[in-house]
Each structure stands twice: as C-alpha cells, then as structure tokens.
Amino acid sequence: MIRSLALAVALTSVLASTTFAATFPGDAAYVPWRCRGEVMFDALGDQPPALAERDLVGDRDAAAGLRAADADFLYLRIRVDQDPAPGGALRPYAWGVEFDLDGNRATYELLITVDGIGSPDGAVSVFTNGTTTLANSLADPADGPAAATFAFADAARTVATRTMIGGNTDSFVDIAVPWTTLIPLGLDRDTPVYVWVGSSSVIDALDGDIVCHDGRTGGARLDAVVSDRTTGDPTRDPGNGGGGGGAGIPRLEGGGGCQTGGPVGLGLGLG
C-alpha cells in the first residue's frame, strides 16, 4: 500500500551526504520515551540472537530509549547491553528509531538509524517510508535510497553508562540529526509522534530487539508495542514538562555516562 505523504516531495532537498558540527547535551537534557505510561523498558536477553550490543535494556530507573533537543538538533539515545563500537570500530549491525507521523500506529513514516553494516567507520541514515511491504511490522523496509546520511564520527557516538543491567557496563548509542534535515521530511519540534526503538541486522528497518516488547512471546507488531504519544522535541510536549524526566516523572539514570556534553563523535564517559 502506498501512503500519500507531503514530506515525500522534500526528498530531493536532503538526498545527500551532509557534514555538520554538533555538541551532545548533558545527561539532564534527555527525557525518556514512555510505553503504556511507564518509561521505555526492555528485558535482558529477550530476543535471541539479538544479544550483547544488539540487546536493548532498560527498566523504570534506567530507560531503554530517550531523546533531547535544542534549536538545531534532535538527539536520540538508546541503551544497550554492550558497547557497539569496541576499540572504535562499529559492529556490523544497526540501531534506530521509527517515527509515526500520521497517527496510524500500524505504519511508520520516518526511520533514523546508525549502523556499521556498510563500514566499521559507521553511518547515520534518515529514511522515509511511504510504501508498506510488510504490514504492521517494524521490519517493513523503508524507502530507498536514504533521504540523508551522515558520518558516524560527525553524528553519533557510544558512551558507557553507570548501569549494569546484565552484570556488565551498559552503553548508550547517541545520534544527532539536524532539524533542517527532519523538518522537510515531516518531523518538526512540535509534530505529534509515536515511536519504536530497536536494533537491526539491516540499515533500513528494525528487525532485532525491540523495546517495550518481550521477544519470547513472538514477533512485535507496530500497533502493539508503540510508545505513548509525544512530540518531536520533548520540551514541546506538555505531558513531559521538559528535561530531567518531565513533570511528575522521577529523575532517571537517563544520561548514564559521566560525559556531560562534547563534540559529536566517538566518546566514552566512565561512570
């Protein structure tokens, strides 16, 4: 099924590799996404063979998926069981977030991934998804080619956290994408969205471990594991109340790493 998307006409304006400079925000700026009223969670080892660096983990005190924003960038943060870039080389998998932009929670319209599949140097990719190949599935492949790509060294990093959910130090995968890329594709700071967070063996879909879903119960459906409704920028969501976890939400170990900012690139914060 082909869905009509106004954002599709903007692809030619961003269909290119882009270079930019950004500084990741401090830990307190990150706000957890929520599922069924709770912070994004995921059990250790629930989706073999997506284990180790592909295993997303989190509980009510240490969210599996978070985000932050400023006037220039959207920042995504994903908690995993092991460092996806040991020694600085990104493992040959992908991690990312799918966004619903049209209110139909059985489809997604935008996908942001970071991957080491094409090269251990890594890349961040932004895809649109206007054609449904696999109905109600996070593994539905996005439209190719990517609407925008960025070098991992410019747009992503891994950061050690203070949590040890699996008995070893967890890591964050951090991604930064400019609003100038996202807005023409339909995602603005105040756009209502639902999201899905996961790992993958491909760069254009999420087919690995999915948050807010117990992989031992079978495959994840988009409409069954979707996040609570929010906005592109968490500070624009009246239900969140901005940084630090949001109004009425306990302050989480959301930042995890002791690194409190710094240039985009491979970083390590020791807790």
Short mmCIF file of C-alpha atoms in Angstrom, two decimals:
data_model
loop_
_atom_site.label_atom_id
_atom_site.label_comp_id
_atom_site.label_asym_id
_atom_site.label_seq_id
_atom_site.Cartn_x
_atom_site.Cartn_y
_atom_site.Cartn_z
CA MET A 1 0.00 0.00 0.00
CA ILE A 2 1.32 3.44 -0.94
CA ARG A 3 0.57 6.23 1.53
CA SER A 4 0.34 9.84 0.41
CA LEU A 5 2.95 11.89 2.26
CA ALA A 6 3.56 15.58 1.79
CA LEU A 7 7.08 15.01 3.07
CA ALA A 8 7.97 12.91 0.01
CA VAL A 9 8.29 15.97 -2.21
CA ALA A 10 11.07 17.26 0.04
CA LEU A 11 13.39 14.30 -0.52
CA THR A 12 15.40 15.97 -3.26
CA SER A 13 16.35 18.79 -0.89
CA VAL A 14 18.08 16.46 1.56
CA LEU A 15 19.08 13.48 -0.59
CA ALA A 16 22.80 13.73 0.02
CA SER A 17 25.55 13.11 2.48
CA THR A 18 25.83 16.08 4.80
CA THR A 19 28.51 17.34 7.16
CA PHE A 20 27.75 19.33 10.29
CA ALA A 21 29.13 20.02 13.74
CA ALA A 22 27.13 19.50 16.91
CA THR A 23 27.61 19.14 20.64
CA PHE A 24 25.65 16.48 22.52
CA PRO A 25 23.72 17.84 25.52
CA GLY A 26 24.36 16.88 29.12
CA ASP A 27 22.61 13.92 30.70
CA ALA A 28 19.91 16.01 32.37
CA ALA A 29 18.55 17.12 28.99
CA TYR A 30 17.48 13.60 27.98
CA VAL A 31 13.84 12.67 28.53
CA PRO A 32 12.69 9.03 28.42
CA TRP A 33 10.10 7.93 25.93
CA ARG A 34 7.22 6.09 27.57
CA CYS A 35 5.20 2.95 26.82
CA ARG A 36 1.80 2.39 28.44
CA GLY A 37 2.55 5.16 30.92
CA GLU A 38 5.92 3.74 32.04
CA VAL A 39 9.41 4.71 30.91
CA MET A 40 10.68 2.64 27.98
CA PHE A 41 11.79 -0.74 29.26
CA ASP A 42 13.25 -3.94 27.86
CA ALA A 43 14.38 -7.18 29.47
CA LEU A 44 17.89 -8.56 29.11
CA GLY A 45 18.26 -11.35 26.54
CA ASP A 46 14.61 -11.48 25.48
CA GLN A 47 15.22 -11.59 21.72
CA PRO A 48 17.96 -14.06 20.66
CA PRO A 49 20.04 -13.80 18.56
CA ALA A 50 19.90 -10.02 19.10
CA LEU A 51 22.15 -10.13 22.17
CA ALA A 52 25.15 -8.21 23.57
CA GLU A 53 25.49 -4.91 21.65
CA ARG A 54 22.16 -5.61 19.88
CA ASP A 55 20.32 -6.24 23.16
CA LEU A 56 18.39 -3.15 24.24
CA VAL A 57 17.93 -2.98 28.00
CA GLY A 58 16.12 -0.73 30.44
CA ASP A 59 13.85 -0.51 33.45
CA ARG A 60 11.86 2.17 35.26
CA ASP A 61 15.06 3.66 36.75
CA ALA A 62 17.14 3.46 33.57
CA ALA A 63 15.12 3.97 30.39
CA ALA A 64 15.93 1.99 27.24
CA GLY A 65 15.14 4.93 24.94
CA LEU A 66 15.48 8.67 25.47
CA ARG A 67 15.70 11.87 23.47
CA ALA A 68 16.67 15.51 23.80
CA ALA A 69 16.52 18.52 21.52
CA ASP A 70 17.69 22.07 21.04
CA ALA A 71 17.10 24.65 18.34
CA ASP A 72 19.40 22.86 15.92
CA PHE A 73 19.31 19.12 16.59
CA LEU A 74 17.21 16.16 17.67
CA TYR A 75 19.27 13.81 19.85
CA LEU A 76 18.38 10.12 20.23
CA ARG A 77 19.78 7.85 22.97
CA ILE A 78 19.47 4.03 23.08
CA ARG A 79 20.67 1.86 25.98
CA VAL A 80 22.28 -1.47 25.03
CA ASP A 81 23.89 -4.30 26.98
CA GLN A 82 27.40 -3.95 25.50
CA ASP A 83 29.44 -1.33 23.65
CA PRO A 84 28.55 -1.40 19.92
CA ALA A 85 31.91 0.15 19.00
CA PRO A 86 34.65 -1.66 20.91
CA GLY A 87 38.02 -0.19 20.05
CA GLY A 88 36.29 2.50 18.00
CA ALA A 89 35.01 0.18 15.23
CA LEU A 90 31.22 -0.01 15.00
CA ARG A 91 29.87 -3.57 14.93
CA PRO A 92 28.06 -4.68 11.71
CA TYR A 93 24.53 -4.04 12.96
CA ALA A 94 22.12 -1.12 13.20
CA TRP A 95 20.26 0.72 15.97
CA GLY A 96 17.48 3.18 15.45
CA VAL A 97 14.09 4.78 15.93
CA GLU A 98 10.98 4.59 13.74
CA PHE A 99 8.52 7.51 13.88
CA ASP A 100 4.79 7.54 13.20
CA LEU A 101 3.86 10.94 11.77
CA ASP A 102 0.29 10.40 10.56
CA GLY A 103 -1.45 8.92 13.61
CA ASN A 104 -1.76 5.43 12.11
CA ARG A 105 0.16 3.30 14.60
CA ALA A 106 0.28 0.33 12.22
CA THR A 107 2.70 2.20 9.93
CA TYR A 108 5.79 4.34 10.34
CA GLU A 109 6.84 7.24 8.13
CA LEU A 110 10.40 8.06 9.22
CA LEU A 111 13.38 5.96 10.33
CA ILE A 112 16.70 7.12 11.78
CA THR A 113 19.45 4.51 12.11
CA VAL A 114 23.13 4.33 12.93
CA ASP A 115 24.96 1.32 11.54
CA GLY A 116 28.30 -0.35 11.00
CA ILE A 117 26.99 -2.67 8.29
CA GLY A 118 28.47 -0.88 5.30
CA SER A 119 31.71 0.02 7.09
CA PRO A 120 33.10 -0.18 10.64
CA ASP A 121 33.51 3.60 10.35
CA GLY A 122 29.71 3.73 10.60
CA ALA A 123 26.98 5.99 9.25
CA VAL A 124 23.76 7.66 10.35
CA SER A 125 20.89 7.38 7.85
CA VAL A 126 17.47 9.04 7.66
CA PHE A 127 14.80 7.19 5.67
CA THR A 128 11.20 7.91 4.77
CA ASN A 129 8.63 5.11 4.44
CA GLY A 130 5.70 5.72 2.13
CA THR A 131 5.26 2.17 0.83
CA THR A 132 4.18 -0.70 3.08
CA THR A 133 5.77 -4.03 2.17
CA LEU A 134 5.31 -5.86 5.50
CA ALA A 135 2.03 -4.85 7.12
CA ASN A 136 2.09 -3.73 10.76
CA SER A 137 5.76 -4.69 11.09
CA LEU A 138 8.83 -2.89 12.41
CA ALA A 139 10.77 -4.91 9.83
CA ASP A 140 8.90 -3.19 6.98
CA PRO A 141 11.78 -1.85 4.84
CA ALA A 142 11.94 1.91 4.46
CA ASP A 143 12.04 3.57 1.07
CA GLY A 144 15.45 3.75 -0.58
CA PRO A 145 17.75 5.44 -1.00
CA ALA A 146 18.17 7.22 2.31
CA ALA A 147 16.92 10.80 2.36
CA ALA A 148 20.10 11.87 4.18
CA THR A 149 23.27 10.29 5.51
CA PHE A 150 25.96 11.46 7.93
CA ALA A 151 29.29 10.04 9.02
CA PHE A 152 29.25 8.28 12.39
CA ALA A 153 32.16 10.44 13.52
CA ASP A 154 30.05 13.56 12.89
CA ALA A 155 26.60 12.42 14.01
CA ALA A 156 26.87 9.62 16.57
CA ARG A 157 28.89 8.16 19.43
CA THR A 158 28.86 5.40 22.04
CA VAL A 159 29.03 6.27 25.74
CA ALA A 160 29.46 3.96 28.72
CA THR A 161 26.70 4.26 31.34
CA ARG A 162 26.63 3.77 35.09
CA THR A 163 24.12 0.92 34.80
CA MET A 164 24.99 -2.78 34.71
CA ILE A 165 21.64 -4.42 33.92
CA GLY A 166 23.31 -7.57 32.58
CA GLY A 167 26.14 -7.57 35.11
CA ASN A 168 28.47 -5.66 32.79
CA THR A 169 28.62 -1.96 31.97
CA ASP A 170 25.81 -0.91 29.63
CA SER A 171 26.35 1.57 26.79
CA PHE A 172 24.41 4.29 25.07
CA VAL A 173 24.18 4.76 21.33
CA ASP A 174 23.75 8.51 20.77
CA ILE A 175 22.60 10.04 17.47
CA ALA A 176 22.25 13.69 16.42
CA VAL A 177 20.20 14.78 13.39
CA PRO A 178 19.65 18.42 12.34
CA TRP A 179 16.12 19.80 12.32
CA THR A 180 16.95 21.21 8.89
CA THR A 181 17.03 17.60 7.69
CA LEU A 182 13.97 16.42 9.60
CA ILE A 183 11.51 19.27 9.08
CA PRO A 184 11.25 18.87 5.27
CA LEU A 185 10.53 15.18 5.90
CA GLY A 186 7.60 15.91 8.21
CA LEU A 187 9.19 15.82 11.69
CA ASP A 188 9.23 19.22 13.39
CA ARG A 189 9.82 20.06 17.03
CA ASP A 190 6.10 20.17 17.84
CA THR A 191 4.97 17.36 15.49
CA PRO A 192 2.83 14.74 17.32
CA VAL A 193 4.62 11.39 17.07
CA TYR A 194 4.67 7.80 18.26
CA VAL A 195 7.99 5.95 18.18
CA TRP A 196 9.53 2.48 18.17
CA VAL A 197 13.13 1.83 19.27
CA GLY A 198 15.22 -1.21 18.37
CA SER A 199 18.26 -2.87 16.88
CA SER A 200 18.60 -4.49 13.47
CA SER A 201 20.63 -6.58 11.05
CA VAL A 202 19.76 -4.14 8.23
CA ILE A 203 20.01 -0.36 7.97
CA ASP A 204 16.51 0.31 6.59
CA ALA A 205 14.26 -1.41 9.16
CA LEU A 206 14.22 -2.67 12.75
CA ASP A 207 14.30 -6.48 12.88
CA GLY A 208 16.22 -7.16 16.12
CA ASP A 209 15.46 -6.43 19.76
CA ILE A 210 12.50 -4.07 20.19
CA VAL A 211 11.83 -2.10 23.37
CA CYS A 212 8.55 -2.47 25.26
CA HIS A 213 8.21 -5.97 23.81
CA ASP A 214 9.09 -9.38 25.22
CA GLY A 215 10.69 -11.19 22.30
CA ARG A 216 9.94 -14.53 23.95
CA THR A 217 6.25 -14.02 23.14
CA GLY A 218 6.77 -13.81 19.37
CA GLY A 219 7.21 -11.06 16.80
CA ALA A 220 6.49 -7.42 17.57
CA ARG A 221 3.62 -5.62 15.81
CA LEU A 222 3.82 -1.89 15.31
CA ASP A 223 0.42 -1.22 16.86
CA ALA A 224 1.14 -3.43 19.89
CA VAL A 225 4.50 -2.05 21.05
CA VAL A 226 4.18 1.62 20.14
CA SER A 227 5.26 4.37 22.53
CA ASP A 228 2.92 6.81 24.18
CA ARG A 229 2.11 9.91 22.12
CA THR A 230 4.64 12.73 22.36
CA THR A 231 6.24 15.43 20.20
CA GLY A 232 9.45 15.57 18.18
CA ASP A 233 11.07 17.84 20.77
CA PRO A 234 10.30 16.66 24.32
CA THR A 235 10.27 20.25 25.57
CA ARG A 236 7.25 20.87 23.29
CA ASP A 237 5.27 18.01 24.89
CA PRO A 238 3.01 19.42 27.64
CA GLY A 239 2.89 15.98 29.24
CA ASN A 240 6.66 15.79 29.67
CA GLY A 241 7.50 19.19 31.06
CA GLY A 242 10.96 19.38 29.52
CA GLY A 243 14.25 17.90 30.63
CA GLY A 244 15.16 15.88 33.67
CA GLY A 245 12.49 13.27 33.14
CA GLY A 246 9.45 15.52 32.84
CA ALA A 247 6.71 16.70 35.14
CA GLY A 248 5.77 14.01 37.60
CA ILE A 249 8.49 11.65 36.34
CA PRO A 250 11.30 10.69 38.71
CA ARG A 251 14.79 11.76 37.69
CA LEU A 252 16.21 8.71 35.92
CA GLU A 253 19.66 7.47 35.21
CA GLY A 254 18.76 8.78 31.79
CA GLY A 255 22.13 10.19 30.87
CA GLY A 256 24.15 7.35 32.27
CA GLY A 257 27.60 8.45 31.16
CA CYS A 258 29.64 10.92 33.16
CA GLN A 259 30.34 12.74 29.92
CA THR A 260 28.21 15.88 30.08
CA GLY A 261 28.46 17.01 26.52
CA GLY A 262 31.18 17.48 23.95
CA PRO A 263 31.60 17.35 20.23
CA VAL A 264 29.80 14.74 18.23
CA GLY A 265 32.00 11.73 17.62
CA LEU A 266 33.09 8.56 19.35
CA GLY A 267 33.01 9.34 23.07
CA LEU A 268 33.36 7.39 26.27
CA GLY A 269 32.08 8.51 29.64
CA LEU A 270 33.23 6.34 32.52
CA GLY A 271 30.70 6.08 35.34
#
